[in-house]
Short mmCIF file of C-alpha atoms in Angstrom, two decimals:
data_model
loop_
_atom_site.label_atom_id
_atom_site.label_comp_id
_atom_site.label_asym_id
_atom_site.label_seq_id
_atom_site.Cartn_x
_atom_site.Cartn_y
_atom_site.Cartn_z
CA MET A 1 -34.58 -11.57 -13.26
CA ASP A 2 -35.40 -10.13 -16.72
CA GLY A 3 -33.03 -8.32 -18.71
CA VAL A 4 -29.84 -7.54 -18.47
CA PRO A 5 -28.48 -5.43 -15.12
CA ALA A 6 -26.92 -2.28 -15.07
CA LEU A 7 -23.35 -1.97 -13.40
CA ASP A 8 -24.64 0.20 -10.54
CA GLU A 9 -27.55 -2.51 -9.84
CA PRO A 10 -27.49 -3.70 -6.59
CA LEU A 11 -26.07 -7.37 -6.06
CA LYS A 12 -29.23 -8.33 -3.80
CA LYS A 13 -31.52 -7.71 -6.85
CA ILE A 14 -29.32 -10.61 -8.81
CA LEU A 15 -27.90 -13.06 -6.02
CA GLY A 16 -30.48 -12.56 -3.21
CA GLY A 17 -30.32 -10.47 -0.23
CA ASN A 18 -28.28 -12.73 2.15
CA THR A 19 -25.56 -13.62 -0.27
CA ALA A 20 -25.25 -10.12 -0.96
CA LYS A 21 -25.07 -8.70 2.45
CA VAL A 22 -22.17 -11.40 3.47
CA MET A 23 -20.21 -10.15 0.29
CA ALA A 24 -21.05 -6.22 1.09
CA ASP A 25 -20.06 -6.68 4.55
CA HIS A 26 -16.91 -8.91 4.24
CA LEU A 27 -15.69 -7.83 0.50
CA ASP A 28 -16.86 -4.70 0.04
CA LEU A 29 -18.77 -5.53 -3.18
CA HIS A 30 -22.27 -3.96 -3.35
CA THR A 31 -23.01 -3.34 -6.72
CA VAL A 32 -23.04 -5.67 -10.39
CA GLY A 33 -19.68 -3.06 -11.56
CA ASP A 34 -17.93 -4.25 -8.22
CA LEU A 35 -18.40 -8.00 -8.66
CA LEU A 36 -17.16 -7.76 -12.25
CA HIS A 37 -14.26 -5.55 -11.24
CA HIS A 38 -13.41 -8.26 -8.56
CA TYR A 39 -10.69 -9.97 -10.33
CA PRO A 40 -9.36 -13.53 -10.11
CA ARG A 41 -6.00 -13.29 -8.30
CA ARG A 42 -4.83 -16.50 -10.04
CA TYR A 43 -5.79 -19.09 -11.95
CA ALA A 44 -5.51 -23.22 -11.83
CA GLU A 45 -5.17 -25.54 -14.70
CA ARG A 46 -6.05 -28.74 -14.76
CA GLY A 47 -2.61 -30.74 -14.31
CA GLU A 48 -1.42 -27.39 -12.36
CA LEU A 49 -1.48 -28.01 -8.51
CA THR A 50 -1.08 -25.39 -5.75
CA ARG A 51 2.17 -25.44 -3.81
CA LEU A 52 1.15 -26.81 -0.23
CA ALA A 53 4.74 -26.80 0.76
CA ASP A 54 4.33 -23.22 1.15
CA LEU A 55 1.03 -22.64 3.09
CA PRO A 56 1.52 -20.19 5.77
CA LEU A 57 0.35 -21.34 9.29
CA ASP A 58 -2.78 -19.33 10.66
CA GLU A 59 -4.01 -18.12 7.52
CA HIS A 60 -6.78 -18.76 6.05
CA VAL A 61 -5.96 -20.27 2.23
CA THR A 62 -7.76 -21.72 -0.45
CA VAL A 63 -5.75 -24.72 -2.24
CA VAL A 64 -6.42 -26.74 -5.36
CA ALA A 65 -5.13 -30.34 -4.68
CA GLN A 66 -5.80 -34.19 -5.29
CA VAL A 67 -7.11 -36.68 -2.82
CA ALA A 68 -4.33 -39.25 -2.03
CA LYS A 69 -5.93 -41.31 0.62
CA ALA A 70 -8.83 -41.10 3.22
CA ALA A 71 -9.54 -42.86 6.44
CA MET A 72 -12.04 -42.95 8.75
CA LYS A 73 -10.81 -43.22 12.45
CA THR A 74 -12.58 -43.48 16.09
CA PHE A 75 -11.47 -42.27 19.03
CA ASN A 76 -12.82 -41.97 22.92
CA HIS A 77 -13.11 -45.89 22.79
CA GLY A 78 -15.23 -46.03 19.78
CA LYS A 79 -17.68 -43.00 20.93
CA GLY A 80 -15.89 -40.63 18.58
CA VAL A 81 -15.12 -40.87 14.72
CA ARG A 82 -13.23 -38.50 12.42
CA LEU A 83 -12.28 -38.18 8.92
CA GLU A 84 -8.75 -37.88 7.75
CA VAL A 85 -8.45 -36.89 4.10
CA VAL A 86 -4.93 -36.53 2.63
CA VAL A 87 -4.56 -34.22 -0.28
CA THR A 88 -1.41 -33.37 -2.24
CA ASP A 89 -0.32 -31.55 -5.00
CA GLY A 90 3.31 -33.00 -5.81
CA SER A 91 5.42 -30.52 -3.51
CA GLY A 92 3.62 -31.27 -0.16
CA SER A 93 0.70 -32.64 1.50
CA LEU A 94 -2.22 -31.51 3.64
CA THR A 95 -4.63 -33.50 5.85
CA LEU A 96 -8.19 -32.37 6.12
CA VAL A 97 -10.42 -33.69 9.17
CA PHE A 98 -13.68 -33.93 9.68
CA PHE A 99 -15.47 -34.79 12.83
CA GLY A 100 -18.82 -36.32 13.82
CA ARG A 101 -21.29 -37.17 11.71
CA GLY A 102 -20.82 -35.25 8.51
CA ALA A 103 -17.58 -37.26 7.91
CA TYR A 104 -19.77 -40.07 7.20
CA ALA A 105 -20.89 -37.92 4.03
CA ARG A 106 -17.80 -36.45 2.98
CA GLU A 107 -16.25 -40.23 3.05
CA LYS A 108 -18.52 -41.03 0.37
CA GLU A 109 -17.20 -37.77 -1.96
CA LEU A 110 -13.67 -37.41 -1.22
CA LEU A 111 -12.31 -40.49 -2.68
CA PRO A 112 -8.47 -40.96 -3.69
CA GLY A 113 -8.13 -39.20 -7.18
CA ARG A 114 -10.98 -36.56 -6.91
CA ARG A 115 -9.69 -33.07 -7.19
CA GLY A 116 -11.29 -30.11 -5.68
CA MET A 117 -10.98 -26.64 -3.93
CA PHE A 118 -10.29 -26.48 -0.24
CA ALA A 119 -10.63 -23.67 2.16
CA GLY A 120 -9.60 -23.22 5.69
CA LYS A 121 -7.30 -22.23 8.28
CA VAL A 122 -4.15 -24.00 8.26
CA SER A 123 -3.03 -25.41 11.77
CA VAL A 124 -0.62 -27.85 13.27
CA PHE A 125 -1.43 -31.09 14.80
CA ASN A 126 0.96 -33.74 15.80
CA ARG A 127 3.56 -31.96 13.28
CA THR A 128 1.24 -32.71 10.51
CA ARG A 129 -0.33 -29.36 9.00
CA GLN A 130 -4.39 -29.68 8.77
CA LEU A 131 -7.43 -27.79 7.58
CA LEU A 132 -9.99 -28.32 10.22
CA HIS A 133 -13.62 -28.98 8.73
CA PRO A 134 -12.64 -27.21 5.67
CA ASP A 135 -15.16 -26.03 2.87
CA TYR A 136 -14.65 -27.65 -0.27
CA GLU A 137 -15.94 -27.80 -4.14
CA LEU A 138 -15.03 -30.82 -6.14
CA LEU A 139 -14.00 -29.87 -9.68
CA ASP A 140 -13.91 -33.21 -11.41
CA ARG A 141 -17.06 -34.88 -10.60
CA GLU A 142 -17.19 -38.49 -11.76
CA SER A 143 -20.80 -38.11 -13.41
CA GLY A 144 -19.20 -39.07 -16.75
CA SER A 145 -16.75 -38.73 -19.32
CA GLU A 146 -18.08 -35.24 -20.79
CA ALA A 147 -18.06 -33.45 -17.08
CA ALA A 148 -14.29 -34.21 -16.88
CA GLU A 149 -13.56 -33.50 -20.50
CA SER A 150 -15.40 -29.79 -20.19
CA PHE A 151 -13.01 -29.31 -17.39
CA ALA A 152 -9.82 -30.47 -18.93
CA ASN A 153 -9.22 -27.61 -21.08
CA GLN A 154 -10.67 -24.57 -18.83
CA MET A 155 -8.49 -22.00 -16.54
CA VAL A 156 -10.38 -22.31 -13.26
CA PRO A 157 -10.51 -18.75 -11.66
CA ILE A 158 -9.70 -18.43 -7.90
CA TYR A 159 -10.97 -15.16 -6.66
CA PRO A 160 -9.47 -13.40 -3.58
CA ALA A 161 -12.12 -14.08 -1.30
CA CYS A 162 -12.72 -14.32 2.83
CA LYS A 163 -13.64 -17.04 5.40
CA GLN A 164 -17.34 -15.83 5.01
CA PHE A 165 -17.64 -16.25 1.56
CA GLN A 166 -15.11 -18.65 -0.32
CA ALA A 167 -13.60 -18.52 -3.82
CA TRP A 168 -15.91 -21.00 -5.37
CA LYS A 169 -18.80 -19.31 -4.08
CA LEU A 170 -17.40 -16.12 -5.96
CA THR A 171 -16.88 -18.02 -8.91
CA LYS A 172 -20.60 -18.95 -8.89
CA ALA A 173 -21.91 -15.34 -8.07
CA VAL A 174 -19.65 -14.23 -11.08
CA SER A 175 -20.75 -17.14 -13.39
CA THR A 176 -24.67 -15.94 -12.75
CA LEU A 177 -23.57 -12.57 -13.90
CA LEU A 178 -21.90 -13.52 -16.68
CA ASP A 179 -24.71 -15.99 -17.76
CA LEU A 180 -27.21 -12.74 -17.82
CA PHE A 181 -24.89 -10.76 -19.82
CA GLU A 182 -23.93 -13.32 -22.43
CA ALA A 183 -27.43 -14.00 -22.97
CA GLU A 184 -27.99 -10.49 -24.35
CA ASN A 185 -24.30 -10.28 -25.89
CA TRP A 186 -23.24 -7.98 -23.50
CA GLU A 187 -25.16 -5.30 -25.49
CA HIS A 188 -26.04 -2.90 -22.31
CA ILE A 189 -22.23 -2.53 -21.04
CA VAL A 190 -21.02 0.76 -22.61
CA ASP A 191 -17.27 1.35 -22.94
CA PRO A 192 -16.18 4.49 -21.72
CA LEU A 193 -12.92 4.22 -24.02
CA PRO A 194 -13.71 5.40 -27.84
CA ALA A 195 -13.35 2.72 -29.94
CA ALA A 196 -10.14 5.11 -32.01
CA LEU A 197 -8.50 4.95 -28.66
CA ARG A 198 -8.78 1.53 -27.91
CA GLU A 199 -7.67 0.57 -31.49
CA GLY A 200 -4.93 2.73 -31.41
CA ARG A 201 -3.74 0.56 -28.38
CA ALA A 202 -4.47 -2.56 -29.34
CA LEU A 203 -6.92 -2.81 -26.15
CA ALA A 204 -9.96 -4.67 -25.77
CA ASP A 205 -13.20 -3.75 -25.67
CA LEU A 206 -14.76 -3.78 -21.96
CA PRO A 207 -17.20 -6.72 -22.30
CA ASP A 208 -14.39 -8.69 -23.74
CA ALA A 209 -12.07 -8.10 -21.12
CA PHE A 210 -14.72 -8.97 -18.62
CA ARG A 211 -15.47 -12.39 -20.53
CA LYS A 212 -11.86 -13.25 -21.02
CA VAL A 213 -10.50 -12.25 -17.36
CA HIS A 214 -13.46 -14.22 -15.78
CA ARG A 215 -13.77 -17.13 -18.34
CA PRO A 216 -10.49 -17.44 -19.77
CA ARG A 217 -9.69 -20.33 -22.35
CA SER A 218 -5.76 -19.54 -22.35
CA LYS A 219 -3.15 -17.55 -20.83
CA ALA A 220 -3.25 -15.32 -23.52
CA ASP A 221 -6.88 -14.47 -23.18
CA ILE A 222 -5.84 -13.26 -19.49
CA ASP A 223 -2.97 -11.30 -20.53
CA TYR A 224 -5.53 -9.42 -23.36
CA ALA A 225 -8.03 -8.74 -20.46
CA ARG A 226 -5.65 -7.48 -18.41
CA ASP A 227 -3.99 -5.04 -20.48
CA ARG A 228 -7.22 -3.48 -20.86
CA LEU A 229 -8.27 -3.69 -17.43
CA LYS A 230 -4.83 -2.43 -15.88
CA TRP A 231 -4.94 0.49 -18.60
CA ASP A 232 -8.62 1.33 -17.26
CA GLU A 233 -7.16 1.44 -13.58
CA ALA A 234 -4.25 3.84 -14.62
CA PHE A 235 -6.43 5.94 -16.90
CA VAL A 236 -9.28 6.63 -14.39
CA LEU A 237 -6.42 7.46 -11.64
CA GLN A 238 -4.79 9.83 -14.10
CA VAL A 239 -8.11 11.48 -14.74
CA ALA A 240 -8.63 12.00 -10.89
CA LEU A 241 -5.07 13.45 -10.15
CA ALA A 242 -5.79 15.50 -13.49
CA ARG A 243 -8.95 16.95 -11.70
CA ARG A 244 -6.92 17.60 -8.30
CA ARG A 245 -4.34 19.13 -10.09
CA HIS A 246 -6.93 21.58 -11.98
CA ALA A 247 -8.96 22.14 -8.68
CA ASP A 248 -6.14 22.89 -6.84
CA ALA A 249 -5.03 25.54 -9.49
CA GLN A 250 -8.36 27.08 -9.09
CA LEU A 251 -7.85 28.00 -5.39
CA PRO A 252 -6.49 31.01 -4.39
CA ALA A 253 -3.18 31.47 -2.84
CA VAL A 254 -0.70 34.81 -1.81
CA PRO A 255 2.05 35.25 -4.14
CA ARG A 256 5.08 35.07 -2.30
CA ARG A 257 7.84 37.25 -3.77
CA PRO A 258 11.34 37.82 -1.82
CA ALA A 259 12.13 41.33 -0.90
CA PRO A 260 15.11 42.69 -2.26
CA GLY A 261 18.05 43.02 0.37
CA GLY A 262 15.95 41.07 2.99
CA LEU A 263 16.22 37.80 4.41
CA LEU A 264 17.32 35.71 1.66
CA ASP A 265 19.87 38.07 0.33
CA ALA A 266 21.22 38.02 3.78
CA PHE A 267 21.37 34.35 4.01
CA ASP A 268 22.97 33.88 0.44
CA ALA A 269 25.65 36.00 1.35
CA ARG A 270 26.62 34.21 4.64
CA LEU A 271 26.97 30.80 2.40
CA PRO A 272 30.40 29.92 2.40
CA PHE A 273 29.94 28.13 -0.93
CA THR A 274 28.57 28.54 -4.31
CA LEU A 275 25.39 26.90 -5.35
CA THR A 276 25.34 24.14 -7.73
CA ASP A 277 23.73 24.83 -11.37
CA GLY A 278 20.96 22.37 -10.54
CA GLN A 279 20.11 24.18 -6.88
CA ARG A 280 19.96 27.52 -8.99
CA LYS A 281 18.03 25.95 -11.44
CA VAL A 282 15.45 24.20 -8.99
CA SER A 283 15.24 27.04 -6.88
CA ALA A 284 14.18 29.41 -9.94
CA GLU A 285 11.49 26.98 -10.84
CA ILE A 286 10.10 27.09 -7.16
CA PHE A 287 10.36 31.02 -6.80
CA ASP A 288 8.39 30.92 -10.33
CA ASP A 289 5.83 29.01 -8.66
CA LEU A 290 5.78 30.99 -5.28
CA ALA A 291 5.08 34.07 -7.10
CA THR A 292 1.99 33.34 -8.82
CA ASP A 293 -1.48 33.46 -7.28
CA HIS A 294 -2.39 29.93 -7.24
CA PRO A 295 -0.45 27.53 -4.73
CA MET A 296 2.49 25.71 -6.00
CA HIS A 297 2.44 21.78 -5.71
CA ARG A 298 6.08 20.81 -6.42
CA LEU A 299 7.98 17.32 -5.65
CA LEU A 300 11.89 17.81 -5.02
CA GLN A 301 13.55 14.93 -5.36
CA GLY A 302 17.37 14.34 -5.39
CA GLU A 303 19.47 11.76 -3.29
CA VAL A 304 20.95 12.42 0.05
CA GLY A 305 23.87 15.07 -0.14
CA SER A 306 22.47 16.72 -3.14
CA GLY A 307 21.27 19.68 -0.84
CA LYS A 308 17.56 19.41 -1.17
CA THR A 309 17.57 21.04 2.53
CA LEU A 310 19.38 23.98 1.43
CA VAL A 311 16.84 24.54 -1.71
CA ALA A 312 13.94 24.25 0.91
CA LEU A 313 15.51 26.79 3.54
CA ARG A 314 15.88 29.18 0.97
CA ALA A 315 12.29 29.17 -0.39
CA MET A 316 11.37 29.03 3.13
CA LEU A 317 13.57 32.11 3.55
CA GLY A 318 11.66 33.73 0.50
CA VAL A 319 8.23 33.35 1.91
CA VAL A 320 9.44 35.04 5.29
CA ASP A 321 10.74 37.91 3.32
CA ALA A 322 7.33 38.35 1.56
CA GLY A 323 5.51 38.54 4.94
CA GLY A 324 4.67 34.67 5.27
CA GLN A 325 5.39 32.17 7.53
CA ALA A 326 6.76 28.42 6.44
CA ALA A 327 6.50 25.41 8.31
CA MET A 328 8.51 22.02 7.77
CA LEU A 329 6.68 18.64 8.44
CA ALA A 330 9.20 15.95 9.45
CA PRO A 331 7.85 12.21 9.75
CA THR A 332 9.77 11.64 13.13
CA GLU A 333 11.13 13.72 16.01
CA VAL A 334 14.78 12.44 15.44
CA LEU A 335 14.84 14.19 11.78
CA ALA A 336 12.57 17.27 12.88
CA GLN A 337 15.29 17.88 15.32
CA GLN A 338 18.00 17.40 12.95
CA HIS A 339 16.58 19.58 10.52
CA HIS A 340 16.09 22.24 13.31
CA ARG A 341 19.70 22.12 14.17
CA SER A 342 21.05 22.16 10.68
CA ILE A 343 18.88 25.06 9.22
CA THR A 344 19.75 27.15 12.57
CA GLU A 345 23.53 26.70 12.17
CA MET A 346 23.21 27.55 8.59
CA MET A 347 21.47 30.62 9.37
CA GLY A 348 23.34 31.46 12.20
CA GLU A 349 22.11 34.84 13.63
CA LEU A 350 19.52 35.20 11.07
CA ALA A 351 17.72 32.40 13.17
CA GLU A 352 17.52 34.67 16.05
CA GLY A 353 15.13 37.50 14.89
CA GLY A 354 13.90 39.81 17.80
CA MET A 355 16.74 38.11 20.45
CA LEU A 356 19.44 39.83 21.93
CA GLY A 357 22.33 39.39 19.23
CA GLY A 358 20.27 38.40 16.49
CA ALA A 359 20.40 39.80 12.71
CA GLU A 360 18.07 42.70 12.09
CA GLN A 361 16.44 40.84 8.84
CA GLY A 362 16.65 37.66 11.06
CA THR A 363 13.73 35.54 11.99
CA LYS A 364 12.72 33.15 14.66
CA VAL A 365 13.14 29.09 13.87
CA VAL A 366 10.98 27.22 16.34
CA LEU A 367 10.80 23.17 16.82
CA LEU A 368 7.69 21.87 17.74
CA THR A 369 7.20 18.13 18.53
CA GLY A 370 5.09 15.59 20.69
CA SER A 371 7.58 15.13 23.46
CA MET A 372 8.13 18.99 24.20
CA GLY A 373 7.78 20.42 27.61
CA VAL A 374 4.45 22.34 28.04
CA PRO A 375 6.31 26.02 28.66
CA ALA A 376 8.56 25.39 26.03
CA ARG A 377 5.17 24.33 23.63
CA ARG A 378 3.56 27.03 24.90
CA GLN A 379 5.82 29.36 23.85
CA ALA A 380 5.97 27.66 20.34
CA LEU A 381 2.69 28.31 19.52
CA LEU A 382 2.67 31.51 20.78
CA ASP A 383 5.60 32.47 18.47
CA LEU A 384 3.46 30.90 15.67
CA VAL A 385 0.15 32.74 16.28
CA THR A 386 1.65 36.13 16.72
CA GLY A 387 3.82 35.86 13.37
CA GLU A 388 7.21 36.20 15.37
CA ALA A 389 8.52 32.95 14.39
CA GLY A 390 8.78 32.66 10.53
CA ILE A 391 9.69 29.17 10.73
CA VAL A 392 8.46 25.97 12.33
CA ILE A 393 10.04 22.36 12.20
CA GLY A 394 7.91 19.66 13.62
CA THR A 395 6.36 16.59 13.54
CA HIS A 396 2.62 15.58 13.48
CA ALA A 397 2.33 17.72 16.35
CA LEU A 398 1.79 20.40 13.70
CA ILE A 399 -1.57 19.29 12.73
CA GLU A 400 -3.06 19.42 15.96
CA ASP A 401 -5.87 21.71 16.00
CA LYS A 402 -4.40 23.93 18.63
CA VAL A 403 -1.82 25.04 16.20
CA ARG A 404 -2.46 28.41 14.85
CA PHE A 405 -0.32 30.28 12.31
CA HIS A 406 -0.38 34.17 11.65
CA ASP A 407 0.10 33.80 7.93
CA LEU A 408 1.10 30.52 6.87
CA GLY A 409 2.40 30.75 3.43
CA LEU A 410 4.53 27.58 2.54
CA VAL A 411 4.39 24.02 3.57
CA VAL A 412 7.41 21.83 3.02
CA VAL A 413 6.76 17.99 3.75
CA ASP A 414 9.91 15.58 4.27
CA GLU A 415 9.49 12.44 2.56
CA GLN A 416 5.82 12.16 1.82
CA HIS A 417 5.36 8.54 1.59
CA ARG A 418 5.45 8.47 5.32
CA PHE A 419 2.30 10.53 5.79
CA GLY A 420 -1.10 10.25 4.20
CA VAL A 421 -2.65 12.89 1.85
CA GLU A 422 -4.95 13.90 4.49
CA GLN A 423 -2.29 15.00 7.03
CA ARG A 424 -0.46 17.01 4.26
CA ASP A 425 -3.80 18.79 3.81
CA ALA A 426 -4.56 19.20 7.22
CA LEU A 427 -1.68 21.25 7.87
CA ARG A 428 -2.33 23.25 4.46
CA ALA A 429 -5.86 24.18 5.57
CA LYS A 430 -4.07 26.15 8.79
CA GLY A 431 -3.47 28.75 5.77
CA ASP A 432 -7.26 29.66 6.35
CA SER A 433 -6.74 30.63 9.94
CA GLN A 434 -7.25 34.44 9.66
CA GLY A 435 -10.93 33.97 7.96
CA GLU A 436 -9.86 34.23 4.23
CA LYS A 437 -9.08 31.49 2.04
CA ARG A 438 -5.40 31.25 1.85
CA THR A 439 -4.04 27.83 0.46
CA PRO A 440 -0.30 27.70 1.32
CA HIS A 441 2.24 26.74 -1.35
CA LEU A 442 3.33 23.48 -1.13
CA LEU A 443 6.76 21.68 -1.45
CA VAL A 444 7.28 18.00 -0.87
CA MET A 445 10.94 16.63 -0.58
CA THR A 446 12.47 12.74 -1.06
CA ALA A 447 15.52 11.37 -1.10
CA THR A 448 13.96 8.00 -2.40
CA PRO A 449 14.33 7.34 -6.25
CA ILE A 450 11.08 7.59 -7.62
CA PRO A 451 10.09 5.20 -10.59
CA ARG A 452 7.99 6.88 -13.60
CA THR A 453 4.93 4.85 -12.43
CA VAL A 454 4.98 5.23 -8.72
CA ALA A 455 5.60 8.96 -9.62
CA MET A 456 2.70 9.19 -11.94
CA THR A 457 0.28 7.76 -9.14
CA VAL A 458 1.53 8.65 -5.35
CA PHE A 459 2.79 12.01 -6.67
CA GLY A 460 0.63 12.61 -9.76
CA ASP A 461 -0.78 15.52 -8.32
CA LEU A 462 2.54 17.44 -8.08
CA GLU A 463 4.94 19.01 -10.74
CA THR A 464 8.49 17.59 -10.07
CA SER A 465 12.08 18.99 -9.68
CA VAL A 466 14.85 17.00 -9.77
CA LEU A 467 18.41 17.43 -8.11
CA ASP A 468 20.84 15.23 -10.13
CA GLN A 469 24.09 16.94 -9.22
CA LEU A 470 25.95 16.70 -5.96
CA PRO A 471 28.05 20.10 -4.57
CA ALA A 472 31.46 20.32 -5.84
CA GLY A 473 33.97 18.28 -3.66
CA ARG A 474 30.99 16.06 -2.31
CA SER A 475 32.25 12.43 -2.70
CA PRO A 476 29.60 10.01 -4.45
CA ILE A 477 27.95 7.51 -1.51
CA ALA A 478 28.63 4.12 -2.13
CA THR A 479 25.66 1.81 -0.78
CA HIS A 480 26.28 -1.89 0.01
CA VAL A 481 23.61 -4.35 1.25
CA VAL A 482 24.95 -6.82 4.00
CA PRO A 483 23.29 -10.13 4.03
CA ALA A 484 24.26 -10.73 7.74
CA LYS A 485 21.79 -13.71 8.65
CA ASP A 486 22.97 -15.63 5.56
CA LYS A 487 26.30 -14.65 5.69
CA PRO A 488 27.41 -13.40 9.12
CA HIS A 489 31.21 -12.96 8.05
CA PHE A 490 29.86 -10.32 5.55
CA LEU A 491 28.82 -8.27 8.77
CA ALA A 492 31.93 -8.32 10.51
CA ARG A 493 33.64 -7.15 7.34
CA ALA A 494 31.00 -4.51 7.05
CA TRP A 495 31.93 -3.13 10.42
CA GLU A 496 35.49 -3.24 9.44
CA ARG A 497 34.65 -1.15 6.48
CA VAL A 498 32.77 1.31 8.35
CA ARG A 499 35.88 1.45 10.76
CA GLU A 500 37.99 2.47 8.04
CA GLU A 501 36.20 5.04 6.60
CA VAL A 502 35.44 6.89 10.10
CA GLU A 503 39.27 6.79 10.67
CA GLY A 504 39.55 8.25 7.37
CA GLY A 505 37.60 10.90 8.37
CA HIS A 506 34.45 9.97 6.24
CA GLN A 507 31.18 9.09 7.78
CA ALA A 508 28.83 5.75 7.54
CA TYR A 509 25.09 5.37 7.66
CA VAL A 510 23.61 2.07 8.72
CA VAL A 511 20.24 1.36 7.93
CA CYS A 512 18.55 -1.85 9.63
CA PRO A 513 15.15 -2.98 8.30
CA ARG A 514 14.14 -4.89 11.19
CA ILE A 515 12.49 -3.04 14.11
CA GLY A 516 12.10 -5.15 17.40
CA ASP A 517 13.53 -7.45 19.34
CA GLU A 518 13.19 -11.25 17.50
CA PRO A 519 13.22 -13.48 20.23
CA GLU A 520 10.18 -11.61 21.88
CA GLU A 521 8.49 -11.79 18.62
CA THR A 522 9.28 -15.26 17.80
CA LYS A 523 7.81 -15.77 21.55
CA LYS A 524 4.49 -14.22 20.95
CA LYS A 525 4.34 -15.88 17.36
CA ALA A 526 4.50 -18.93 19.30
CA GLY A 527 2.21 -18.14 21.60
CA ALA A 528 -0.51 -16.99 19.01
CA SER A 529 0.00 -20.09 17.37
CA LYS A 530 -1.01 -22.21 20.19
CA LYS A 531 -3.46 -20.01 21.30
CA ASP A 532 -5.43 -19.96 17.66
CA GLU A 533 -5.20 -23.43 17.39
CA THR A 534 -8.84 -24.98 17.03
CA PRO A 535 -9.70 -27.30 18.17
CA GLY A 536 -7.44 -27.97 21.23
CA GLU A 537 -4.68 -30.82 20.48
CA ASP A 538 -6.89 -33.49 22.31
CA GLU A 539 -10.56 -32.29 21.54
CA GLY A 540 -12.77 -31.86 18.21
CA PRO A 541 -14.70 -29.03 17.68
CA ASP A 542 -17.73 -30.47 19.44
CA GLY A 543 -15.81 -31.17 22.62
CA GLU A 544 -14.92 -34.86 21.69
CA ARG A 545 -12.09 -35.95 23.02
CA ARG A 546 -9.14 -37.02 20.81
CA PRO A 547 -7.16 -40.08 21.41
#
């Protein structure tokens, strides 16, 4: 091909249709830019061997190793032949097995001392880990001292690959592109970052970053290139989030200002305690957002016991005061039920609007989950569409098409990381149910401490409020990790501590990271391993019987 390809050039024009199709179908690589941004996952150095001891079973792997020995063996009374090649990396060994006529050709290449990259699925036969008919690429061909010397000081990129397109094929494809760009001195690559910005942050220009990440001469080259390319990814993400924030700010929303002497004031009057300074500050931020004519997008972060639910409830009551409805989305039915129970208990007769004995300023608080019976579910849906229910608490059932609101003004999402952005937006879209574009306000709650980098990405489209103060009289929560598997006596002591705290009138919360029955899982894995053995324990890939 003449000239240097553009970054949006289809790969089929550079690498050919068949190669490009495999890369598109299995690696989602379609253009020159896609391939240049497909960075090596690691690098192998001459003398640095991959740890074979850590290879996972039943997974496709690419390893860099050296041939220790090779032997041709016969079976089935001499009718069948196989080549067994043992490769090593100093930490362990792996056997490569080739059957049939191809074994003779490979016997001439895979000689002791040769080094290469080998790819295949790790299996076990006769208690020995093996790759059956692996693809491979020799790295240190014995064509002369110059070839060995040229490889000696290079770092070999190993790319994320797949069974259909191995790592060294990616290396060749990338090398083809790099040669084209090098021939023209990369002059057609336009760097989107201004020179002043790059220089101020000591960042490489884009061509230099591509060159050094794919053809590094040292680890310093890799670090230099990665600094620039990681900055690009963060920059693009922040631009996308900024555009999202800007677009959201242009959406129309109904200002929701609490009515004096209404439901919110009645609720505050019945609280048996005083709000903390942090709760008042965060509530003021939320009510300021709710009073604007564009939708609020706010993250409420606070540890367990800091009063997030109370702050969210006051926001919901303020919206109900203003004539709207509020929906709280919880990730599980158990949590939805807990929220419904605690909110109705805090509100008392204020949660029984329209019911006998309910307060005059009250509203109805309903629960909507997937496991509800048909009559209860039908009544909850009716209460929402008529507006009789000012507050609804539920699970993913709230997102279903059949759920309609009279005037949805606020969506509260508990633990957003348990939901996708699409699910969040699907619930907010229900604010358009009256034929008008009414984007509900959004409040996201999380008890998970959010590192700054995560806050900039996962929650980058939200303003942040932090509750960093526990209510008066609330004891700090002590958290302990119990290594039950490695130190079983720790578990016994943990249960003793739980008993002591409960007897003292306190509470304890146990978080178990494992879900499922270990023996059953082990059985399934064992069954899967046996099923995936290729070929069977006593036959080759072509049905040849093993000895």
